[in-house]
Coordinates of C-alpha atoms and ligand atoms in Angstrom, one line a residue:
M681 CA 0.2 -0.1 0.4
S682 CA 1.2 3.2 -0.9
S683 CA 2.7 5.9 2.2
S684 CA 0.9 9.0 0.1
N685 CA -2.2 10.6 2.2
V686 CA -3.4 11.3 -1.0
M687 CA -6.4 8.5 -2.3
E688 CA -5.0 6.7 -5.2
T689 CA -7.2 7.9 -8.1
Y690 CA -4.3 8.9 -10.6
A691 CA -1.9 7.1 -12.6
R692 CA 0.9 9.8 -12.0
L693 CA 4.4 10.1 -14.3
P694 CA 6.6 9.7 -12.5
V695 CA 7.7 13.6 -12.3
A696 CA 6.5 16.9 -10.0
F697 CA 7.3 20.5 -11.7
A698 CA 7.9 23.6 -9.7
S699 CA 8.0 26.6 -12.6
G700 CA 7.3 27.2 -15.8
E701 CA 7.3 29.9 -19.0
G702 CA 5.3 30.1 -21.9
A703 CA 5.5 26.2 -23.6
V704 CA 8.5 25.1 -21.1
L705 CA 8.5 23.7 -17.3
V706 CA 10.9 22.4 -15.5
D707 CA 10.8 19.9 -12.9
T708 CA 11.6 19.5 -9.3
Q709 CA 14.9 18.9 -10.2
G710 CA 15.8 21.8 -12.5
R711 CA 15.5 19.9 -15.6
Q712 CA 13.5 21.1 -18.8
Y713 CA 10.6 20.5 -20.5
L714 CA 8.5 21.1 -23.9
D715 CA 5.0 21.3 -22.4
A716 CA 2.3 20.0 -25.4
V717 CA -0.3 19.4 -23.0
A718 CA -0.5 22.4 -21.5
G719 CA -2.1 21.0 -18.1
V720 CA -4.9 19.5 -21.0
A721 CA -5.6 22.1 -22.4
V722 CA -5.5 24.4 -19.7
C723 CA -2.4 26.5 -19.5
G724 CA -3.9 28.5 -23.0
L725 CA -1.0 31.5 -22.5
G726 CA 1.3 29.4 -21.3
H727 CA 2.5 28.6 -17.2
A728 CA 3.2 31.4 -15.3
H729 CA 2.6 34.1 -18.2
P730 CA 3.3 37.4 -16.2
A731 CA -0.6 38.8 -17.1
V732 CA -2.9 36.1 -14.9
T733 CA 0.1 36.6 -12.2
E734 CA -0.7 40.3 -11.9
A735 CA -4.2 40.2 -12.4
V736 CA -4.3 36.8 -9.6
C737 CA -2.1 38.6 -6.9
D738 CA -3.5 42.5 -7.4
Q739 CA -6.7 40.2 -6.7
A740 CA -5.9 38.0 -3.9
G741 CA -4.7 41.8 -2.4
R742 CA -7.6 42.7 -2.4
L743 CA -10.7 40.8 -2.2
V744 CA -10.8 37.0 -2.8
H745 CA -14.6 35.8 -2.0
T746 CA -17.7 37.1 -1.1
S747 CA -20.4 34.6 -2.0
N748 CA -22.8 35.1 -4.5
L749 CA -25.4 36.3 -1.5
Y750 CA -23.8 40.0 -3.0
G751 CA -22.8 41.7 -6.7
I752 CA -19.8 41.2 -8.3
P753 CA -19.2 43.8 -10.7
L754 CA -16.3 41.4 -12.4
Q755 CA -18.5 39.0 -12.8
E756 CA -20.2 41.0 -14.8
E757 CA -17.4 42.0 -16.2
V758 CA -16.1 38.7 -17.6
A759 CA -20.2 37.6 -18.5
A760 CA -20.4 40.7 -20.3
E761 CA -16.5 40.0 -22.4
L762 CA -17.5 36.8 -22.3
A763 CA -21.5 37.6 -24.3
R764 CA -19.4 39.6 -26.6
I765 CA -16.3 36.6 -28.1
S766 CA -19.9 34.2 -28.0
G767 CA -22.7 35.7 -29.2
L768 CA -24.5 34.6 -25.7
E769 CA -25.9 36.8 -23.3
R770 CA -26.2 35.0 -20.2
V771 CA -24.2 32.9 -18.3
F772 CA -24.1 31.1 -14.9
F773 CA -20.2 31.3 -13.1
A774 CA -19.2 27.7 -11.8
N775 CA -16.0 26.2 -10.8
S776 CA -15.0 23.2 -13.9
G777 CA -15.8 21.9 -16.6
A778 CA -18.0 19.0 -14.7
E779 CA -19.9 21.6 -13.2
A780 CA -20.8 24.1 -16.2
N781 CA -22.2 21.0 -17.3
E782 CA -24.4 20.0 -15.1
A783 CA -25.4 23.7 -15.0
A784 CA -26.0 22.6 -19.2
I785 CA -28.2 19.8 -17.8
K786 CA -29.9 21.1 -15.1
L787 CA -31.1 23.3 -17.6
A788 CA -32.6 21.6 -20.1
R789 CA -34.0 19.6 -17.7
R790 CA -35.9 22.9 -16.7
F791 CA -36.2 23.9 -20.1
G792 CA -38.2 20.7 -20.7
H793 CA -40.4 21.1 -17.3
E794 CA -41.9 24.1 -18.1
K795 CA -43.3 22.3 -21.2
G796 CA -44.9 20.0 -19.9
I797 CA -42.4 16.9 -19.9
E798 CA -42.0 15.4 -17.1
R799 CA -39.2 13.3 -18.2
P800 CA -37.1 15.2 -19.9
E801 CA -34.3 13.6 -22.1
I802 CA -30.9 14.5 -23.0
V803 CA -29.5 13.2 -26.4
V804 CA -25.6 12.4 -25.9
M805 CA -22.7 10.7 -27.9
Q806 CA -20.9 7.8 -28.3
G807 CA -17.6 8.9 -27.2
S808 CA -18.0 11.5 -25.3
F809 CA -16.9 12.8 -22.5
H810 CA -18.3 15.5 -20.2
G811 CA -16.9 14.7 -16.5
R812 CA -16.9 12.9 -13.7
T813 CA -19.8 14.0 -11.8
L814 CA -22.9 11.4 -11.7
A815 CA -25.0 13.6 -14.1
T816 CA -22.2 14.4 -16.7
L817 CA -20.0 10.1 -16.2
T818 CA -24.1 9.5 -17.5
A819 CA -23.8 11.8 -20.3
T820 CA -20.2 10.8 -21.5
G821 CA -20.0 7.7 -23.7
N822 CA -17.6 5.6 -22.2
R823 CA -18.7 2.6 -20.2
K824 CA -15.0 3.3 -18.2
V825 CA -16.1 6.6 -16.7
Q826 CA -18.9 4.8 -15.7
A827 CA -18.4 1.6 -14.4
G828 CA -18.7 0.6 -10.8
F829 CA -20.7 4.0 -10.1
E830 CA -24.3 2.4 -11.3
P831 CA -26.9 3.4 -11.1
L832 CA -26.5 6.2 -13.9
L833 CA -29.5 8.7 -14.2
P834 CA -32.2 8.5 -16.1
G835 CA -33.0 10.8 -18.9
F836 CA -30.1 10.4 -21.2
K837 CA -30.6 8.8 -24.8
R838 CA -27.2 7.7 -26.5
V839 CA -26.5 7.7 -30.3
P840 CA -23.2 7.4 -32.8
Y841 CA -21.0 11.1 -33.3
D842 CA -21.1 12.2 -36.3
D843 CA -24.2 11.0 -37.3
L844 CA -27.3 12.9 -37.8
E845 CA -29.5 10.4 -39.0
A846 CA -29.8 8.8 -35.9
V847 CA -30.2 11.6 -33.9
E848 CA -33.4 12.1 -36.0
R849 CA -34.1 8.5 -34.8
V850 CA -33.6 8.7 -31.1
G851 CA -35.9 11.9 -30.8
S852 CA -38.5 11.4 -28.7
E853 CA -42.0 13.7 -27.2
S854 CA -39.6 13.7 -24.0
T855 CA -36.6 15.0 -26.0
V856 CA -35.1 18.2 -24.8
A857 CA -31.8 19.0 -25.7
V858 CA -28.5 18.0 -27.4
L859 CA -25.3 17.5 -26.0
V860 CA -22.7 17.0 -28.4
E861 CA -18.5 18.1 -28.4
P862 CA -17.9 20.6 -31.5
I863 CA -14.8 18.1 -31.5
Q864 CA -14.3 14.9 -29.3
G865 CA -11.4 15.7 -26.8
E866 CA -10.6 12.6 -24.1
G867 CA -12.4 10.3 -27.1
G868 CA -9.7 10.9 -29.6
V869 CA -9.4 14.0 -31.3
V870 CA -12.5 13.5 -33.5
V871 CA -13.9 15.9 -35.9
P872 CA -17.2 15.7 -37.8
D873 CA -18.2 16.5 -40.9
P874 CA -17.8 20.1 -41.3
G875 CA -21.5 19.9 -42.0
Y876 CA -23.2 18.1 -38.2
L877 CA -23.1 21.3 -36.6
A878 CA -25.3 22.9 -38.8
G879 CA -27.3 19.9 -39.1
L880 CA -27.7 19.4 -35.5
R881 CA -28.8 23.2 -35.2
R882 CA -31.3 21.8 -38.1
I883 CA -32.7 19.5 -36.0
C884 CA -32.8 21.9 -33.1
D885 CA -35.1 23.9 -34.7
E886 CA -37.9 21.4 -35.8
R887 CA -38.4 19.8 -32.9
G888 CA -37.4 23.1 -30.7
W889 CA -34.5 21.9 -28.6
L890 CA -32.1 22.8 -27.1
L891 CA -28.5 22.5 -28.7
M892 CA -26.4 22.3 -26.3
L893 CA -22.1 22.8 -27.4
D894 CA -19.6 20.9 -24.5
E895 CA -16.3 23.6 -25.2
V896 CA -14.7 22.9 -22.7
Q897 CA -11.4 21.5 -24.1
T898 CA -12.0 23.1 -27.5
G899 CA -13.1 26.5 -26.8
M900 CA -11.1 29.5 -25.7
G901 CA -9.2 30.0 -28.7
R902 CA -8.2 25.9 -29.0
T903 CA -9.7 25.9 -32.5
G904 CA -8.4 28.9 -33.8
A905 CA -11.5 30.2 -33.2
W906 CA -13.0 31.7 -29.8
M907 CA -15.1 28.7 -29.6
A908 CA -15.4 25.8 -31.8
F909 CA -19.2 26.3 -33.0
Q910 CA -18.0 29.5 -34.6
H911 CA -16.5 27.6 -37.6
S912 CA -19.9 26.8 -38.6
G913 CA -21.6 30.2 -38.5
I914 CA -24.5 28.7 -36.1
R915 CA -25.4 29.9 -32.9
P916 CA -26.2 27.1 -30.0
D917 CA -28.7 27.6 -27.1
V918 CA -25.2 26.6 -24.7
V919 CA -22.0 26.8 -24.8
T920 CA -19.9 25.0 -21.4
L921 CA -16.7 26.3 -20.7
A922 CA -14.1 26.0 -18.0
K923 CA -10.7 24.5 -18.6
A924 CA -8.5 27.3 -20.1
L925 CA -11.0 29.9 -19.3
G926 CA -9.0 31.1 -16.3
N927 CA -5.5 30.0 -17.6
G928 CA -5.7 27.2 -14.3
V929 CA -7.2 29.4 -11.6
P930 CA -10.8 27.1 -11.6
V931 CA -13.2 28.4 -13.3
G932 CA -15.9 27.0 -15.2
A933 CA -19.6 28.9 -17.3
A934 CA -22.4 27.6 -18.7
L935 CA -23.7 30.4 -21.4
A936 CA -26.5 30.3 -22.5
T937 CA -28.7 33.2 -24.9
A938 CA -31.4 34.6 -23.1
E939 CA -34.8 33.0 -23.7
A940 CA -32.9 29.6 -22.5
A941 CA -31.3 31.4 -20.0
A942 CA -35.0 32.8 -18.4
V943 CA -36.0 29.2 -17.4
L944 CA -33.6 29.9 -14.3
G945 CA -34.8 32.0 -12.2
P946 CA -33.5 33.4 -8.7
G947 CA -32.7 30.2 -6.5
S948 CA -32.8 27.3 -9.0
H949 CA -29.1 26.7 -8.9
A950 CA -26.4 28.2 -7.5
T951 CA -22.6 27.7 -6.3
T952 CA -20.5 28.7 -2.8
F953 CA -17.5 29.8 -5.0
G954 CA -18.7 30.0 -8.8
G955 CA -17.6 33.2 -9.9
N956 CA -15.9 34.9 -7.4
P957 CA -13.2 37.6 -7.4
L958 CA -10.1 35.5 -7.7
A959 CA -11.7 34.0 -10.3
M960 CA -12.9 36.5 -12.5
A961 CA -9.9 38.7 -12.3
A962 CA -8.1 35.0 -13.8
A963 CA -10.5 35.1 -16.9
R964 CA -10.8 38.8 -17.0
A965 CA -6.7 38.4 -18.1
V966 CA -7.3 35.6 -19.5
I967 CA -10.0 37.0 -22.2
G968 CA -8.1 40.2 -22.2
T969 CA -4.6 39.0 -23.1
I970 CA -5.8 36.1 -25.6
E971 CA -6.9 39.3 -27.6
A972 CA -4.1 41.5 -27.1
E973 CA -1.4 38.4 -28.0
G974 CA -4.1 38.2 -31.3
L975 CA -4.0 33.9 -29.8
V976 CA -7.0 33.0 -31.6
E977 CA -5.7 33.7 -35.0
R978 CA -1.7 32.3 -33.6
A979 CA -3.3 29.1 -32.4
A980 CA -4.9 28.6 -36.5
E981 CA -1.8 29.6 -37.8
T982 CA 0.6 27.4 -35.9
G983 CA -2.2 24.9 -36.0
E984 CA -1.8 24.6 -39.5
Y985 CA 2.3 24.7 -39.7
L986 CA 2.3 21.9 -37.6
M987 CA -0.5 20.0 -39.0
D988 CA 1.1 20.1 -41.7
R989 CA 4.8 19.3 -40.3
L990 CA 3.5 16.0 -38.9
R991 CA 1.7 15.1 -41.9
E992 CA 5.3 15.2 -43.5
T993 CA 7.2 13.4 -40.8
V994 CA 4.4 11.6 -38.4
G995 CA 2.4 10.6 -40.9
A996 CA 3.8 9.0 -43.7
R997 CA 5.3 6.1 -41.3
P998 CA 3.6 3.0 -42.2
E999 CA 1.4 2.9 -39.0
A1000 CA -0.1 6.4 -39.1
R1001 CA -3.7 6.1 -39.8
E1002 CA -5.1 9.6 -39.8
I1003 CA -3.4 13.6 -38.6
R1004 CA -6.8 14.9 -37.7
G1005 CA -7.8 18.5 -35.4
R1006 CA -8.0 22.0 -35.4
G1007 CA -5.9 24.8 -34.6
L1008 CA -4.0 23.9 -31.7
M1009 CA -6.3 20.8 -30.9
I1010 CA -4.6 17.8 -33.2
G1011 CA -5.0 13.7 -32.7
I1012 CA -2.5 11.4 -34.3
E1013 CA -4.2 8.1 -35.0
M1014 CA -1.1 5.3 -34.7
E1015 CA -2.1 1.5 -36.0
A1016 CA 0.5 0.8 -33.0
D1017 CA 1.0 0.5 -29.0
L1018 CA 1.7 3.9 -28.3
S1019 CA 1.7 2.3 -24.0
E1020 CA 5.2 3.2 -23.5
L1021 CA 5.1 6.4 -25.7
V1022 CA 4.4 9.5 -23.3
P1023 CA 6.6 7.7 -20.6
R1024 CA 9.4 7.7 -23.1
A1025 CA 8.7 10.9 -24.2
L1026 CA 8.8 12.4 -20.5
E1027 CA 12.6 11.5 -20.5
H1028 CA 12.9 13.1 -24.1
G1029 CA 12.5 16.4 -22.5
L1030 CA 8.8 16.1 -24.4
L1031 CA 5.2 16.4 -22.5
I1032 CA 2.3 14.5 -25.0
N1033 CA -0.7 13.3 -23.9
V1034 CA -2.1 9.8 -25.4
T1035 CA -5.5 9.4 -25.3
A1036 CA -8.5 6.3 -26.9
G1037 CA -5.4 4.4 -26.7
T1038 CA -4.2 4.7 -30.1
V1039 CA -4.2 8.4 -30.7
I1040 CA -1.2 10.7 -29.5
R1041 CA -3.0 13.9 -28.7
L1042 CA -1.4 17.5 -28.8
L1043 CA -2.9 20.1 -26.6
P1044 CA 0.1 22.8 -26.7
P1045 CA 0.1 26.2 -25.0
L1046 CA -1.4 29.3 -27.9
V1047 CA 2.0 30.9 -27.5
L1048 CA 3.8 27.9 -28.3
T1049 CA 6.4 29.3 -31.6
R1050 CA 7.5 28.0 -34.5
E1051 CA 10.7 27.1 -33.3
Q1052 CA 8.8 24.9 -30.8
A1053 CA 6.1 23.8 -33.0
D1054 CA 9.2 21.5 -34.8
R1055 CA 11.0 20.2 -32.2
I1056 CA 7.8 18.8 -30.9
V1057 CA 7.7 17.2 -34.9
E1058 CA 11.2 16.4 -34.1
G1059 CA 10.3 14.7 -30.9
L1060 CA 7.9 12.8 -31.9
S1061 CA 9.4 11.4 -35.4
Y1062 CA 12.5 10.7 -33.0
L1063 CA 10.3 8.8 -30.5
L1064 CA 7.8 7.1 -33.3
G1065 CA 11.2 6.1 -34.9
E1066 CA 12.5 4.0 -31.3
A1067 CA 9.7 3.1 -30.2
L1068 CA 7.9 1.4 -33.1
Ligands
LIG156 C1 -15.0 18.2 -23.4 C2 -14.8 18.3 -21.7 N1 -15.9 18.3 -21.3 C3 -15.8 18.5 -20.0 C4 -14.2 17.9 -18.9 C5 -14.5 17.7 -17.9 O1 -14.3 18.9 -17.4 P1 -13.6 19.1 -15.6 O2 -12.4 18.2 -15.2 O3 -13.1 20.6 -15.3 O4 -14.6 19.1 -14.8 C6 -13.8 17.6 -19.9 C7 -12.7 17.2 -19.6 O5 -11.6 17.0 -19.7 C8 -14.0 18.4 -21.3 O6 -12.7 17.9 -21.5

């Protein structure tokens, strides 16, 4: 049995970091690593970005928390910024992606009850990931996440991802919403057909359902747009964000159109910490910095460059099945055993992630330089050459 007092819910790699700057992390022994994970799509601005550090330090010196019993002017400011960049007018602030999705699920159920639907159902996807709370793990399309935590919640209907007909077929009198990732992250960086979101929008409009997008991983510039749905020219009813919104300070948000948000009145949903001044100061700094440094455009450009270079190199290997993604959310699907790749990359000074068993997932900070992108390509080429 381990001597650690921390519950053993994580299989951790044998490294701990002491500091970082941009896309570089330094471990407790002083060794440097190039970070192509960014805290799982969290540190979009890179590590220790001075704008976030300054905002958090300044706010911590004045006021950290007061609760949602009182007005929080910074919440108003961040909500206005989120409304501006997303086109959705209302925001509920939470502390994580799972919580943001819980808020969305509750909103959808309320929406159903207001229409007289007693047992509302939400359409969710195979291969999806929405979090580890009971409602969000029920919505998640991965048995490993659910196993041992039954009974799961009622009120979810699952269909294959990127299959519009399946959504039409599964719909019933009780359906109230579709919850979907614009690109599946944990599921293996699965990019749907370019018409998929527009197709879902059409179905939802025809049937009076809410279209709810989980942008926890894809949001805040990662795919080369503020939100991934903006590539499709549609307007969803609900969008959830977390991860990169605070660059590491825990903050989540459920955004909704004014019409959809109207079903959640005073007393209907709440959280103690959500949207506290510290988290809001971080989120305000993140949005301002993404804009000031042009990081949405940069993610698009660096992502295209990285994807092209990966296709020329890693993509030419016989085991490479597909290189896909958008912006700086890139998946490299391999027909090979990748179980040793992550620890070997770590030894080599490169942080990468493998998801869905066969997909190398790259989620570097949006501030990644071309030179660092080249180093990711060279590192991966070398490691795959050695390993396979
Ligand atoms: C698409 C998506 N939704 C929800 C979550 C859950 O977020 P959190 O771990 O902050 O609860 C994640 C986390 O990986 C995610 O990728």
